[in-house]
PDB file of C-alpha atoms in Angstrom:
ATOM      1  CA  UNK K  53      13.600 -28.212   3.284  1.00 65.00           C
ATOM      2  CA  UNK K  54      14.284 -27.053  -0.200  1.00 83.00           C
ATOM      3  CA  UNK K  55      15.458 -23.665  -1.243  1.00 88.00           C
ATOM      4  CA  UNK K  56      11.986 -22.490  -2.222  1.00 92.00           C
ATOM      5  CA  UNK K  57      10.460 -22.493   1.255  1.00 92.00           C
ATOM      6  CA  UNK K  58      13.035 -20.199   3.052  1.00 93.00           C
ATOM      7  CA  UNK K  59      13.114 -18.003  -0.089  1.00 94.00           C
ATOM      8  CA  UNK K  60       9.356 -17.508  -0.040  1.00 94.00           C
ATOM      9  CA  UNK K  61       9.459 -16.763   3.696  1.00 94.00           C
ATOM     10  CA  UNK K  62      12.238 -14.178   3.074  1.00 94.00           C
ATOM     11  CA  UNK K  63      10.106 -12.589   0.283  1.00 95.00           C
ATOM     12  CA  UNK K  64       7.283 -11.787   2.742  1.00 94.00           C
ATOM     13  CA  UNK K  65       9.310 -10.877   5.795  1.00 94.00           C
ATOM     14  CA  UNK K  66      12.245  -9.059   4.082  1.00 93.00           C
ATOM     15  CA  UNK K  67      11.013  -7.777   0.858  1.00 93.00           C
ATOM     16  CA  UNK K  68       7.329  -7.099   1.364  1.00 92.00           C
ATOM     17  CA  UNK K  69       7.360  -6.243   5.076  1.00 90.00           C
ATOM     18  CA  UNK K  70      10.754  -4.832   5.846  1.00 91.00           C
ATOM     19  CA  UNK K  71      11.968  -3.261   2.596  1.00 90.00           C
ATOM     20  CA  UNK K  72       8.804  -2.298   0.934  1.00 88.00           C
ATOM     21  CA  UNK K  73       6.519  -1.786   3.883  1.00 86.00           C
ATOM     22  CA  UNK K  74       3.682  -3.215   1.869  1.00 86.00           C
ATOM     23  CA  UNK K  75       0.139  -2.681   2.970  1.00 82.00           C
ATOM     24  CA  UNK K  76      -1.821  -5.499   4.767  1.00 84.00           C
ATOM     25  CA  UNK K  77      -4.055  -5.682   1.579  1.00 83.00           C
ATOM     26  CA  UNK K  78      -0.981  -6.290  -0.682  1.00 89.00           C
ATOM     27  CA  UNK K  79       0.523  -9.000   1.741  1.00 92.00           C
ATOM     28  CA  UNK K  80      -2.929 -10.612   1.913  1.00 92.00           C
ATOM     29  CA  UNK K  81      -3.149 -10.722  -1.927  1.00 93.00           C
ATOM     30  CA  UNK K  82       0.262 -12.061  -2.425  1.00 95.00           C
ATOM     31  CA  UNK K  83      -0.211 -14.559   0.356  1.00 95.00           C
ATOM     32  CA  UNK K  84      -3.456 -15.991  -1.268  1.00 95.00           C
ATOM     33  CA  UNK K  85      -1.722 -16.211  -4.544  1.00 96.00           C
ATOM     34  CA  UNK K  86       1.261 -18.227  -3.166  1.00 95.00           C
ATOM     35  CA  UNK K  87      -1.174 -20.461  -1.269  1.00 95.00           C
ATOM     36  CA  UNK K  88      -3.246 -21.252  -4.380  1.00 96.00           C
ATOM     37  CA  UNK K  89      -0.045 -21.801  -6.449  1.00 96.00           C
ATOM     38  CA  UNK K  90       1.502 -24.270  -3.811  1.00 95.00           C
ATOM     39  CA  UNK K  91      -1.722 -26.182  -3.596  1.00 95.00           C
ATOM     40  CA  UNK K  92      -1.919 -26.454  -7.290  1.00 96.00           C
ATOM     41  CA  UNK K  93       1.764 -27.540  -7.602  1.00 95.00           C
ATOM     42  CA  UNK K  94       1.065 -30.182  -4.854  1.00 94.00           C
ATOM     43  CA  UNK K  95      -1.624 -31.718  -6.915  1.00 95.00           C
ATOM     44  CA  UNK K  96       0.421 -31.617 -10.118  1.00 94.00           C
ATOM     45  CA  UNK K  97       3.622 -33.085  -8.750  1.00 94.00           C
ATOM     46  CA  UNK K  98       2.602 -34.992  -5.708  1.00 94.00           C
ATOM     47  CA  UNK K  99       5.182 -33.143  -3.580  1.00 93.00           C
ATOM     48  CA  UNK K 100       4.216 -31.507  -0.366  1.00 93.00           C
ATOM     49  CA  UNK K 101       4.787 -27.645  -0.483  1.00 92.00           C
ATOM     50  CA  UNK K 102       7.885 -27.704   1.681  1.00 90.00           C
ATOM     51  CA  UNK K 103       9.392 -30.399  -0.640  1.00 92.00           C
ATOM     52  CA  UNK K 104       8.908 -28.386  -3.849  1.00 93.00           C
ATOM     53  CA  UNK K 105      11.958 -26.855  -5.676  1.00 93.00           C
ATOM     54  CA  UNK K 106      12.135 -23.624  -7.488  1.00 94.00           C
ATOM     55  CA  UNK K 107      12.565 -25.527 -10.741  1.00 93.00           C
ATOM     56  CA  UNK K 108       9.357 -27.351  -9.948  1.00 94.00           C
ATOM     57  CA  UNK K 109       7.493 -24.197 -10.399  1.00 95.00           C
ATOM     58  CA  UNK K 110       8.547 -23.618 -14.016  1.00 95.00           C
ATOM     59  CA  UNK K 111       6.895 -21.831 -16.823  1.00 95.00           C
ATOM     60  CA  UNK K 112       4.772 -24.738 -18.010  1.00 96.00           C
ATOM     61  CA  UNK K 113       3.359 -25.155 -14.383  1.00 96.00           C
ATOM     62  CA  UNK K 114       2.821 -21.486 -13.851  1.00 97.00           C
ATOM     63  CA  UNK K 115       0.920 -21.431 -17.191  1.00 96.00           C
ATOM     64  CA  UNK K 116      -1.149 -24.366 -16.215  1.00 96.00           C
ATOM     65  CA  UNK K 117      -2.029 -22.637 -12.818  1.00 97.00           C
ATOM     66  CA  UNK K 118      -3.004 -19.525 -14.714  1.00 96.00           C
ATOM     67  CA  UNK K 119      -5.268 -21.653 -16.835  1.00 96.00           C
ATOM     68  CA  UNK K 120      -6.711 -23.334 -13.792  1.00 96.00           C
ATOM     69  CA  UNK K 121      -7.620 -19.956 -12.413  1.00 96.00           C
ATOM     70  CA  UNK K 122      -9.636 -19.005 -15.386  1.00 94.00           C
ATOM     71  CA  UNK K 123     -11.170 -22.266 -16.393  1.00 94.00           C
ATOM     72  CA  UNK K 124     -11.841 -23.941 -12.967  1.00 94.00           C
ATOM     73  CA  UNK K 125     -11.986 -21.181 -10.440  1.00 94.00           C
ATOM     74  CA  UNK K 126     -13.819 -18.802 -12.947  1.00 93.00           C
ATOM     75  CA  UNK K 127     -11.311 -15.952 -12.344  1.00 94.00           C
ATOM     76  CA  UNK K 128     -11.460 -12.985 -14.742  1.00 91.00           C
ATOM     77  CA  UNK K 129      -8.526 -12.135 -16.831  1.00 92.00           C
ATOM     78  CA  UNK K 130      -8.044  -9.142 -14.565  1.00 90.00           C
ATOM     79  CA  UNK K 131      -7.711 -11.401 -11.478  1.00 93.00           C
ATOM     80  CA  UNK K 132      -5.402 -13.672 -13.505  1.00 95.00           C
ATOM     81  CA  UNK K 133      -3.104 -10.817 -14.219  1.00 95.00           C
ATOM     82  CA  UNK K 134      -3.037  -9.792 -10.565  1.00 94.00           C
ATOM     83  CA  UNK K 135      -1.965 -13.303  -9.645  1.00 96.00           C
ATOM     84  CA  UNK K 136       0.726 -13.308 -12.284  1.00 96.00           C
ATOM     85  CA  UNK K 137       1.966  -9.986 -10.957  1.00 95.00           C
ATOM     86  CA  UNK K 138       2.372 -11.389  -7.574  1.00 96.00           C
ATOM     87  CA  UNK K 139       4.304 -14.428  -8.991  1.00 96.00           C
ATOM     88  CA  UNK K 140       6.602 -12.225 -11.058  1.00 96.00           C
ATOM     89  CA  UNK K 141       7.273 -10.129  -7.922  1.00 96.00           C
ATOM     90  CA  UNK K 142       8.416 -13.200  -6.014  1.00 96.00           C
ATOM     91  CA  UNK K 143      10.570 -14.501  -8.940  1.00 96.00           C
ATOM     92  CA  UNK K 144      12.296 -11.171  -9.253  1.00 95.00           C
ATOM     93  CA  UNK K 145      13.259 -11.522  -5.526  1.00 95.00           C
ATOM     94  CA  UNK K 146      14.250 -15.274  -6.115  1.00 94.00           C
ATOM     95  CA  UNK K 147      16.507 -14.128  -9.081  1.00 94.00           C
ATOM     96  CA  UNK K 148      18.636 -12.106  -6.647  1.00 93.00           C
ATOM     97  CA  UNK K 149      18.722 -14.883  -3.991  1.00 92.00           C
ATOM     98  CA  UNK K 150      19.262 -17.946  -6.369  1.00 93.00           C
ATOM     99  CA  UNK K 151      20.938 -16.932  -9.607  1.00 93.00           C
ATOM    100  CA  UNK K 152      21.591 -20.642 -10.215  1.00 93.00           C
ATOM    101  CA  UNK K 153      17.830 -20.856 -11.152  1.00 93.00           C
ATOM    102  CA  UNK K 154      18.086 -18.025 -13.640  1.00 93.00           C
ATOM    103  CA  UNK K 155      17.006 -20.098 -16.629  1.00 94.00           C
ATOM    104  CA  UNK K 156      13.674 -21.156 -14.803  1.00 94.00           C
ATOM    105  CA  UNK K 157      13.066 -17.712 -13.530  1.00 95.00           C
ATOM    106  CA  UNK K 158      13.615 -15.927 -16.840  1.00 96.00           C
ATOM    107  CA  UNK K 159      11.058 -18.251 -18.547  1.00 96.00           C
ATOM    108  CA  UNK K 160       8.534 -17.538 -15.800  1.00 96.00           C
ATOM    109  CA  UNK K 161       9.096 -13.750 -16.042  1.00 96.00           C
ATOM    110  CA  UNK K 162       8.475 -13.892 -19.905  1.00 95.00           C
ATOM    111  CA  UNK K 163       4.880 -15.095 -19.290  1.00 95.00           C
ATOM    112  CA  UNK K 164       2.883 -12.133 -20.387  1.00 94.00           C
ATOM    113  CA  UNK K 165      -0.281 -10.571 -18.888  1.00 92.00           C
ATOM    114  CA  UNK K 166      -3.538 -11.177 -20.606  1.00 90.00           C
ATOM    115  CA  UNK K 167      -5.295  -8.476 -22.533  1.00 86.00           C
ATOM    116  CA  UNK K 168      -8.964  -8.011 -21.524  1.00 70.00           C
ATOM    117  CA  UNK K 169     -11.916  -5.922 -22.490  1.00 70.00           C
ATOM    118  CA  UNK K 170     -12.472  -2.841 -20.515  1.00 67.00           C
ATOM    119  CA  UNK K 171     -15.995  -2.636 -19.111  1.00 66.00           C
ATOM    120  CA  UNK K 172     -18.075   0.460 -19.506  1.00 70.00           C
ATOM    121  CA  UNK K 173     -17.863   2.804 -16.563  1.00 77.00           C
ATOM    122  CA  UNK K 174     -21.139   2.355 -14.313  1.00 84.00           C
ATOM    123  CA  UNK K 175     -22.186   5.603 -12.593  1.00 85.00           C
ATOM    124  CA  UNK K 176     -25.335   7.217 -11.277  1.00 89.00           C
ATOM    125  CA  UNK K 177     -26.969  10.205 -12.876  1.00 88.00           C
ATOM    126  CA  UNK K 178     -28.415  12.897 -10.778  1.00 89.00           C
ATOM    127  CA  UNK K 179     -31.853  11.462 -10.243  1.00 91.00           C
ATOM    128  CA  UNK K 180     -30.357   8.064  -9.250  1.00 92.00           C
ATOM    129  CA  UNK K 181     -28.029   9.655  -6.830  1.00 92.00           C
ATOM    130  CA  UNK K 182     -30.856  11.521  -5.173  1.00 93.00           C
ATOM    131  CA  UNK K 183     -32.922   8.335  -4.920  1.00 94.00           C
ATOM    132  CA  UNK K 184     -30.061   6.407  -3.290  1.00 95.00           C
ATOM    133  CA  UNK K 185     -29.366   9.069  -0.683  1.00 94.00           C
ATOM    134  CA  UNK K 186     -32.986   9.057   0.129  1.00 94.00           C
ATOM    135  CA  UNK K 187     -33.162   5.416   0.631  1.00 95.00           C
ATOM    136  CA  UNK K 188     -31.780   4.977   4.349  1.00 95.00           C
ATOM    137  CA  UNK K 189     -34.401   5.434   6.947  1.00 95.00           C
ATOM    138  CA  UNK K 190     -33.030   8.493   8.799  1.00 93.00           C
ATOM    139  CA  UNK K 191     -35.342   8.068  11.748  1.00 94.00           C
ATOM    140  CA  UNK K 192     -32.937   5.354  13.077  1.00 95.00           C
ATOM    141  CA  UNK K 193     -29.293   5.563  14.103  1.00 95.00           C
ATOM    142  CA  UNK K 194     -28.200   2.972  11.359  1.00 95.00           C
ATOM    143  CA  UNK K 195     -30.098   4.970   8.748  1.00 95.00           C
ATOM    144  CA  UNK K 196     -28.490   8.230   9.698  1.00 96.00           C
ATOM    145  CA  UNK K 197     -25.024   6.554   9.679  1.00 95.00           C
ATOM    146  CA  UNK K 198     -25.774   4.979   6.327  1.00 96.00           C
ATOM    147  CA  UNK K 199     -26.940   8.256   4.829  1.00 96.00           C
ATOM    148  CA  UNK K 200     -23.879  10.067   6.052  1.00 96.00           C
ATOM    149  CA  UNK K 201     -21.682   7.300   4.642  1.00 95.00           C
ATOM    150  CA  UNK K 202     -23.341   7.435   1.215  1.00 96.00           C
ATOM    151  CA  UNK K 203     -22.952  11.240   1.047  1.00 95.00           C
ATOM    152  CA  UNK K 204     -19.270  11.176   1.885  1.00 94.00           C
ATOM    153  CA  UNK K 205     -18.646   8.346  -0.666  1.00 93.00           C
ATOM    154  CA  UNK K 206     -20.439  10.198  -3.488  1.00 93.00           C
ATOM    155  CA  UNK K 207     -19.070  13.511  -2.687  1.00 92.00           C
ATOM    156  CA  UNK K 208     -15.458  12.595  -2.056  1.00 90.00           C
ATOM    157  CA  UNK K 209     -14.949   9.529  -4.309  1.00 89.00           C
ATOM    158  CA  UNK K 210     -12.993   7.663  -1.574  1.00 90.00           C
ATOM    159  CA  UNK K 211     -12.105   4.085  -2.063  1.00 89.00           C
ATOM    160  CA  UNK K 212     -14.045   1.623   0.170  1.00 91.00           C
ATOM    161  CA  UNK K 213     -10.899   0.715   1.957  1.00 88.00           C
ATOM    162  CA  UNK K 214     -10.168   4.386   2.520  1.00 90.00           C
ATOM    163  CA  UNK K 215     -13.685   4.826   3.921  1.00 92.00           C
ATOM    164  CA  UNK K 216     -13.390   1.983   6.403  1.00 92.00           C
ATOM    165  CA  UNK K 217     -10.103   3.346   7.603  1.00 91.00           C
ATOM    166  CA  UNK K 218     -11.508   6.767   8.459  1.00 93.00           C
ATOM    167  CA  UNK K 219     -11.331   7.855  12.034  1.00 94.00           C
ATOM    168  CA  UNK K 220     -12.923  10.630  13.767  1.00 94.00           C
ATOM    169  CA  UNK K 221      -9.693  12.543  13.972  1.00 95.00           C
ATOM    170  CA  UNK K 222      -9.411  12.502  10.000  1.00 94.00           C
ATOM    171  CA  UNK K 223     -12.449  14.814   9.765  1.00 94.00           C
ATOM    172  CA  UNK K 224     -11.746  18.632   9.795  1.00 93.00           C
ATOM    173  CA  UNK K 225     -14.947  20.818   9.515  1.00 92.00           C
ATOM    174  CA  UNK K 226     -13.363  24.303  10.061  1.00 88.00           C
ATOM    175  CA  UNK K 227     -12.220  26.607   7.287  1.00 89.00           C
ATOM    176  CA  UNK K 228     -11.224  24.485   4.355  1.00 89.00           C
ATOM    177  CA  UNK K 229     -13.188  21.530   5.539  1.00 92.00           C
ATOM    178  CA  UNK K 230     -11.799  18.155   4.365  1.00 93.00           C
ATOM    179  CA  UNK K 231     -11.133  14.570   5.262  1.00 92.00           C
ATOM    180  CA  UNK K 232      -7.711  12.959   5.377  1.00 92.00           C
ATOM    181  CA  UNK K 233      -7.505   9.485   3.932  1.00 89.00           C
ATOM    182  CA  UNK K 234      -4.721   6.991   3.347  1.00 84.00           C
ATOM    183  CA  UNK K 235      -4.881   5.512  -0.164  1.00 77.00           C
ATOM    184  CA  UNK K 236      -2.957   2.972  -2.058  1.00 74.00           C
ATOM    185  CA  UNK K 237       0.701   2.741  -1.285  1.00 69.00           C
ATOM    186  CA  UNK K 238      -0.145   4.440   1.955  1.00 73.00           C
ATOM    187  CA  UNK K 239      -0.224   7.786   0.252  1.00 78.00           C
ATOM    188  CA  UNK K 240      -2.201  10.430   2.243  1.00 83.00           C
ATOM    189  CA  UNK K 241      -4.420  13.053   0.658  1.00 86.00           C
ATOM    190  CA  UNK K 242      -6.938  15.598   1.806  1.00 88.00           C
ATOM    191  CA  UNK K 243     -10.321  15.714   0.014  1.00 89.00           C
ATOM    192  CA  UNK K 244     -12.433  18.781   0.308  1.00 89.00           C
ATOM    193  CA  UNK K 245     -16.070  18.663   1.680  1.00 92.00           C
ATOM    194  CA  UNK K 246     -18.852  20.737   0.274  1.00 91.00           C
ATOM    195  CA  UNK K 247     -20.951  22.903   2.693  1.00 91.00           C
ATOM    196  CA  UNK K 248     -23.891  20.444   2.367  1.00 93.00           C
ATOM    197  CA  UNK K 249     -21.575  17.549   3.272  1.00 93.00           C
ATOM    198  CA  UNK K 250     -20.103  19.440   6.116  1.00 94.00           C
ATOM    199  CA  UNK K 251     -23.566  19.967   7.703  1.00 94.00           C
ATOM    200  CA  UNK K 252     -24.408  16.294   7.435  1.00 95.00           C
ATOM    201  CA  UNK K 253     -21.075  15.119   8.823  1.00 95.00           C
ATOM    202  CA  UNK K 254     -21.179  17.584  11.657  1.00 95.00           C
ATOM    203  CA  UNK K 255     -24.630  16.417  12.748  1.00 95.00           C
ATOM    204  CA  UNK K 256     -23.348  12.822  12.541  1.00 95.00           C
ATOM    205  CA  UNK K 257     -20.265  13.546  14.624  1.00 94.00           C
ATOM    206  CA  UNK K 258     -22.349  15.248  17.152  1.00 94.00           C
ATOM    207  CA  UNK K 259     -24.574  12.011  17.396  1.00 93.00           C
ATOM    208  CA  UNK K 260     -21.639   9.779  17.024  1.00 91.00           C
ATOM    209  CA  UNK K 261     -19.631  11.321  20.125  1.00 90.00           C
ATOM    210  CA  UNK K 262     -16.645   9.195  19.256  1.00 88.00           C
ATOM    211  CA  UNK K 263     -12.974   9.571  20.383  1.00 92.00           C
ATOM    212  CA  UNK K 264     -10.441  10.706  17.835  1.00 92.00           C
ATOM    213  CA  UNK K 265      -9.014   7.170  17.459  1.00 93.00           C
ATOM    214  CA  UNK K 266     -12.457   5.649  16.930  1.00 94.00           C
ATOM    215  CA  UNK K 267     -13.897   4.789  13.574  1.00 94.00           C
ATOM    216  CA  UNK K 268     -15.979   7.380  11.870  1.00 95.00           C
ATOM    217  CA  UNK K 269     -18.617   4.836  10.664  1.00 94.00           C
ATOM    218  CA  UNK K 270     -18.776   2.183  13.388  1.00 94.00           C
ATOM    219  CA  UNK K 271     -20.892  -0.925  13.714  1.00 93.00           C
ATOM    220  CA  UNK K 272     -23.489  -0.924  16.611  1.00 91.00           C
ATOM    221  CA  UNK K 273     -20.677  -2.489  18.733  1.00 91.00           C
ATOM    222  CA  UNK K 274     -18.338   0.308  17.916  1.00 90.00           C
ATOM    223  CA  UNK K 275     -16.072  -1.620  15.655  1.00 92.00           C
ATOM    224  CA  UNK K 276     -15.097  -0.468  12.099  1.00 92.00           C
ATOM    225  CA  UNK K 277     -17.198  -1.497   9.190  1.00 94.00           C
ATOM    226  CA  UNK K 278     -15.609  -4.045   6.922  1.00 92.00           C
ATOM    227  CA  UNK K 279     -15.395  -3.540   3.060  1.00 90.00           C
ATOM    228  CA  UNK K 280     -17.768  -6.423   2.696  1.00 93.00           C
ATOM    229  CA  UNK K 281     -20.332  -4.781   4.978  1.00 94.00           C
ATOM    230  CA  UNK K 282     -20.151  -1.448   3.096  1.00 95.00           C
ATOM    231  CA  UNK K 283     -20.772  -3.269  -0.144  1.00 94.00           C
ATOM    232  CA  UNK K 284     -23.762  -5.004   1.400  1.00 95.00           C
ATOM    233  CA  UNK K 285     -25.069  -1.610   2.758  1.00 95.00           C
ATOM    234  CA  UNK K 286     -24.736  -0.013  -0.719  1.00 95.00           C
ATOM    235  CA  UNK K 287     -26.539  -2.880  -2.508  1.00 95.00           C
ATOM    236  CA  UNK K 288     -29.251  -2.831   0.098  1.00 95.00           C
ATOM    237  CA  UNK K 289     -29.983   0.843  -0.239  1.00 96.00           C
ATOM    238  CA  UNK K 290     -29.692   0.702  -3.980  1.00 95.00           C
ATOM    239  CA  UNK K 291     -32.305  -2.079  -4.107  1.00 94.00           C
ATOM    240  CA  UNK K 292     -34.682   0.044  -1.958  1.00 95.00           C
ATOM    241  CA  UNK K 293     -34.039   3.098  -4.077  1.00 95.00           C
ATOM    242  CA  UNK K 294     -35.023   1.251  -7.245  1.00 94.00           C
ATOM    243  CA  UNK K 295     -38.692   1.226  -6.095  1.00 92.00           C
ATOM    244  CA  UNK K 296     -38.701   4.942  -6.840  1.00 91.00           C
ATOM    245  CA  UNK K 297     -35.991   5.036  -9.497  1.00 93.00           C
ATOM    246  CA  UNK K 298     -36.464   2.021 -11.861  1.00 93.00           C
ATOM    247  CA  UNK K 299     -33.295   2.769 -13.860  1.00 92.00           C
ATOM    248  CA  UNK K 300     -31.251   1.582 -10.852  1.00 92.00           C
ATOM    249  CA  UNK K 301     -32.613  -1.976 -11.529  1.00 91.00           C
ATOM    250  CA  UNK K 302     -30.467  -2.033 -14.739  1.00 89.00           C
ATOM    251  CA  UNK K 303     -27.205  -1.234 -12.804  1.00 89.00           C
ATOM    252  CA  UNK K 304     -25.036  -3.275 -10.522  1.00 89.00           C
ATOM    253  CA  UNK K 305     -24.332  -0.713  -7.787  1.00 92.00           C
ATOM    254  CA  UNK K 306     -21.132  -1.235  -5.787  1.00 92.00           C
ATOM    255  CA  UNK K 307     -19.045   1.111  -3.608  1.00 93.00           C
ATOM    256  CA  UNK K 308     -16.811   1.666  -6.615  1.00 90.00           C
ATOM    257  CA  UNK K 309     -19.901   2.759  -8.541  1.00 91.00           C
ATOM    258  CA  UNK K 310     -20.151   5.736  -6.142  1.00 92.00           C
ATOM    259  CA  UNK K 311     -16.394   6.483  -6.737  1.00 89.00           C
ATOM    260  CA  UNK K 312     -17.153   6.562 -10.500  1.00 89.00           C
ATOM    261  CA  UNK K 313     -20.157   8.812  -9.825  1.00 89.00           C
ATOM    262  CA  UNK K 314     -18.015  11.309  -8.059  1.00 89.00           C
ATOM    263  CA  UNK K 315     -15.602  11.439 -10.936  1.00 86.00           C
ATOM    264  CA  UNK K 316     -18.367  11.851 -13.474  1.00 85.00           C
ATOM    265  CA  UNK K 317     -19.911  14.677 -11.411  1.00 85.00           C
ATOM    266  CA  UNK K 318     -16.583  16.444 -11.293  1.00 84.00           C
ATOM    267  CA  UNK K 319     -16.070  15.877 -15.079  1.00 82.00           C
ATOM    268  CA  UNK K 320     -19.567  17.309 -15.810  1.00 79.00           C
ATOM    269  CA  UNK K 321     -18.668  20.345 -14.009  1.00 80.00           C
ATOM    270  CA  UNK K 322     -15.693  20.859 -16.304  1.00 79.00           C
ATOM    271  CA  UNK K 323     -12.962  19.787 -13.805  1.00 80.00           C
ATOM    272  CA  UNK K 324      -9.902  18.762 -15.678  1.00 77.00           C
ATOM    273  CA  UNK K 325      -8.573  15.250 -15.654  1.00 78.00           C
ATOM    274  CA  UNK K 326      -5.333  15.955 -13.833  1.00 82.00           C
ATOM    275  CA  UNK K 327      -7.368  17.577 -11.093  1.00 80.00           C
ATOM    276  CA  UNK K 328      -9.717  14.608 -10.933  1.00 78.00           C
ATOM    277  CA  UNK K 329      -6.672  12.131 -10.786  1.00 80.00           C
ATOM    278  CA  UNK K 330      -5.335  14.179  -7.789  1.00 77.00           C
ATOM    279  CA  UNK K 331      -8.796  14.041  -6.178  1.00 77.00           C
ATOM    280  CA  UNK K 332      -9.277  10.349  -6.468  1.00 80.00           C
ATOM    281  CA  UNK K 333      -5.647   9.480  -5.549  1.00 79.00           C
ATOM    282  CA  UNK K 334      -4.678   8.049  -8.890  1.00 73.00           C
ATOM    283  CA  UNK K 335      -0.985   7.421  -9.498  1.00 69.00           C
ATOM    284  CA  UNK K 336      -1.142   8.862 -13.002  1.00 67.00           C
ATOM    285  CA  UNK K 337      -3.851  10.336 -15.326  1.00 67.00           C
ATOM    286  CA  UNK K 338      -3.878   7.163 -17.377  1.00 66.00           C
ATOM    287  CA  UNK K 339      -6.417   5.689 -14.970  1.00 66.00           C
ATOM    288  CA  UNK K 340      -8.597   8.801 -15.025  1.00 69.00           C
ATOM    289  CA  UNK K 341      -8.923   8.966 -18.725  1.00 65.00           C
ATOM    290  CA  UNK K 342     -11.686   6.324 -18.717  1.00 65.00           C
ATOM    291  CA  UNK K 343     -14.055   9.123 -17.421  1.00 66.00           C
ATOM    292  CA  UNK K 344     -13.350  11.019 -20.691  1.00 62.00           C
ATOM    293  CA  UNK K 345     -14.524   8.023 -22.733  1.00 58.00           C
ATOM    294  CA  UNK K 346     -17.556   7.556 -20.546  1.00 56.00           C
ATOM    295  CA  UNK K 347     -18.917  11.197 -20.703  1.00 58.00           C
ATOM    296  CA  UNK K 348     -21.345  11.506 -23.542  1.00 61.00           C
ATOM    297  CA  UNK K 349     -21.366  15.312 -23.195  1.00 61.00           C
ATOM    298  CA  UNK K 350     -17.639  15.374 -24.394  1.00 54.00           C
ATOM    299  CA  UNK K 351     -18.612  13.410 -27.439  1.00 53.00           C
ATOM    300  CA  UNK K 352     -21.517  15.725 -28.222  1.00 56.00           C
ATOM    301  CA  UNK K 353     -19.299  18.837 -27.916  1.00 57.00           C
ATOM    302  CA  UNK K 354     -16.804  17.163 -30.347  1.00 48.00           C
ATOM    303  CA  UNK K 355     -19.533  16.448 -32.807  1.00 46.00           C
ATOM    304  CA  UNK K 356     -20.819  20.078 -32.520  1.00 56.00           C
ATOM    305  CA  UNK K 357     -17.367  21.420 -33.383  1.00 53.00           C
ATOM    306  CA  UNK K 358     -17.129  19.363 -36.645  1.00 50.00           C
ATOM    307  CA  UNK K 359     -18.485  20.482 -40.069  1.00 51.00           C
ATOM    308  CA  UNK K 360     -21.678  19.103 -41.124  1.00 55.00           C
ATOM    309  CA  UNK K 361     -21.390  16.078 -43.628  1.00 52.00           C
ATOM    310  CA  UNK K 362     -21.532  17.331 -47.286  1.00 55.00           C
ATOM    311  CA  UNK K 363     -20.049  20.757 -46.479  1.00 54.00           C
ATOM    312  CA  UNK K 364     -17.780  21.902 -49.254  1.00 60.00           C
ATOM    313  CA  UNK K 365     -14.124  22.579 -48.097  1.00 57.00           C
ATOM    314  CA  UNK K 366     -13.349  26.197 -48.113  1.00 58.00           C
ATOM    315  CA  UNK K 367     -10.303  28.376 -47.687  1.00 60.00           C
ATOM    316  CA  UNK K 368      -9.461  30.091 -44.465  1.00 53.00           C
ATOM    317  CA  UNK K 369     -10.421  33.773 -44.399  1.00 62.00           C
ATOM    318  CA  UNK K 370      -9.018  36.102 -41.691  1.00 55.00           C
ATOM    319  CA  UNK K 371     -11.778  37.762 -39.912  1.00 67.00           C
ATOM    320  CA  UNK K 372      -9.778  40.811 -39.223  1.00 73.00           C
ATOM    321  CA  UNK K 373      -7.623  43.205 -41.236  1.00 72.00           C
ATOM    322  CA  UNK K 374      -4.699  42.994 -38.803  1.00 75.00           C
ATOM    323  CA  UNK K 375      -4.859  39.160 -38.969  1.00 72.00           C
ATOM    324  CA  UNK K 376      -4.993  39.337 -42.773  1.00 70.00           C
ATOM    325  CA  UNK K 377      -1.821  41.519 -42.783  1.00 70.00           C
ATOM    326  CA  UNK K 378      -0.067  38.892 -40.560  1.00 75.00           C
ATOM    327  CA  UNK K 379      -1.122  36.055 -42.925  1.00 70.00           C
ATOM    328  CA  UNK K 380       0.600  37.808 -45.871  1.00 72.00           C
ATOM    329  CA  UNK K 381       4.028  37.914 -44.015  1.00 63.00           C
TER     330      UNK K 381
END
């Protein structure tokens, strides 16, 4: 066995699991990247994965792998960058374990991420939101579950992974009603519930009759919903709502669309970007600034504050005698 195999195993067991306590989602993403890379290297070199050396996975091969992801697997630049980030993370670990391969590792680390266009934020307006919430058939158990799920997603802006991880014990409906979620990096936060949402969730909990450790939104068999299933549910109800709200047909509605909708609703009410970042669980406000660019009201306000075209420049005149006195000092 070459040095690559035990180093890769140690990267997962020591670095990711033991030292960083990485989430299952992170481990799965890194695992998939390594599996794809080893299979690609096998086809390129003819060596079995356990026979590969660190120097076999050099910068030209990694570059060819990234091109393969985009050209043959139709991955987006964003996905390509995520795969490259996983590779860089492994090579940073390998640099400490095997400094004799520093030249190969340095060249791989120098491979840059690829720039990509930012897509326009897709969110629902008030009419579309009401149509979506009215879509589930609330005469059935599944319909009432789905309606409550959609209300919670739109009002709290939780990620789909945070939603599927909610347990009955995470809901607090007393004074200062909120839900406690575990976000990226296993960071916990509390998200406030409105009075309307509290009433809907309270009715669902009464019908749900679950134990504290059971999922808040279960399947018929009592298991937690998967992220895939939540995506299917959102798409299904969006398609049904489009019959009464045609504008929904022009939008691709996903669970993340509902997260964007929550942020845009907060922004429309004048909530500042820093507060929205805390609400959504963003690491920094840089990720939240996209909502400023997406809000047409902010742009209209900016235009209203500018002087009309063709206006002659004038000199500032103090509107008050006291201010005029201070200007002369």
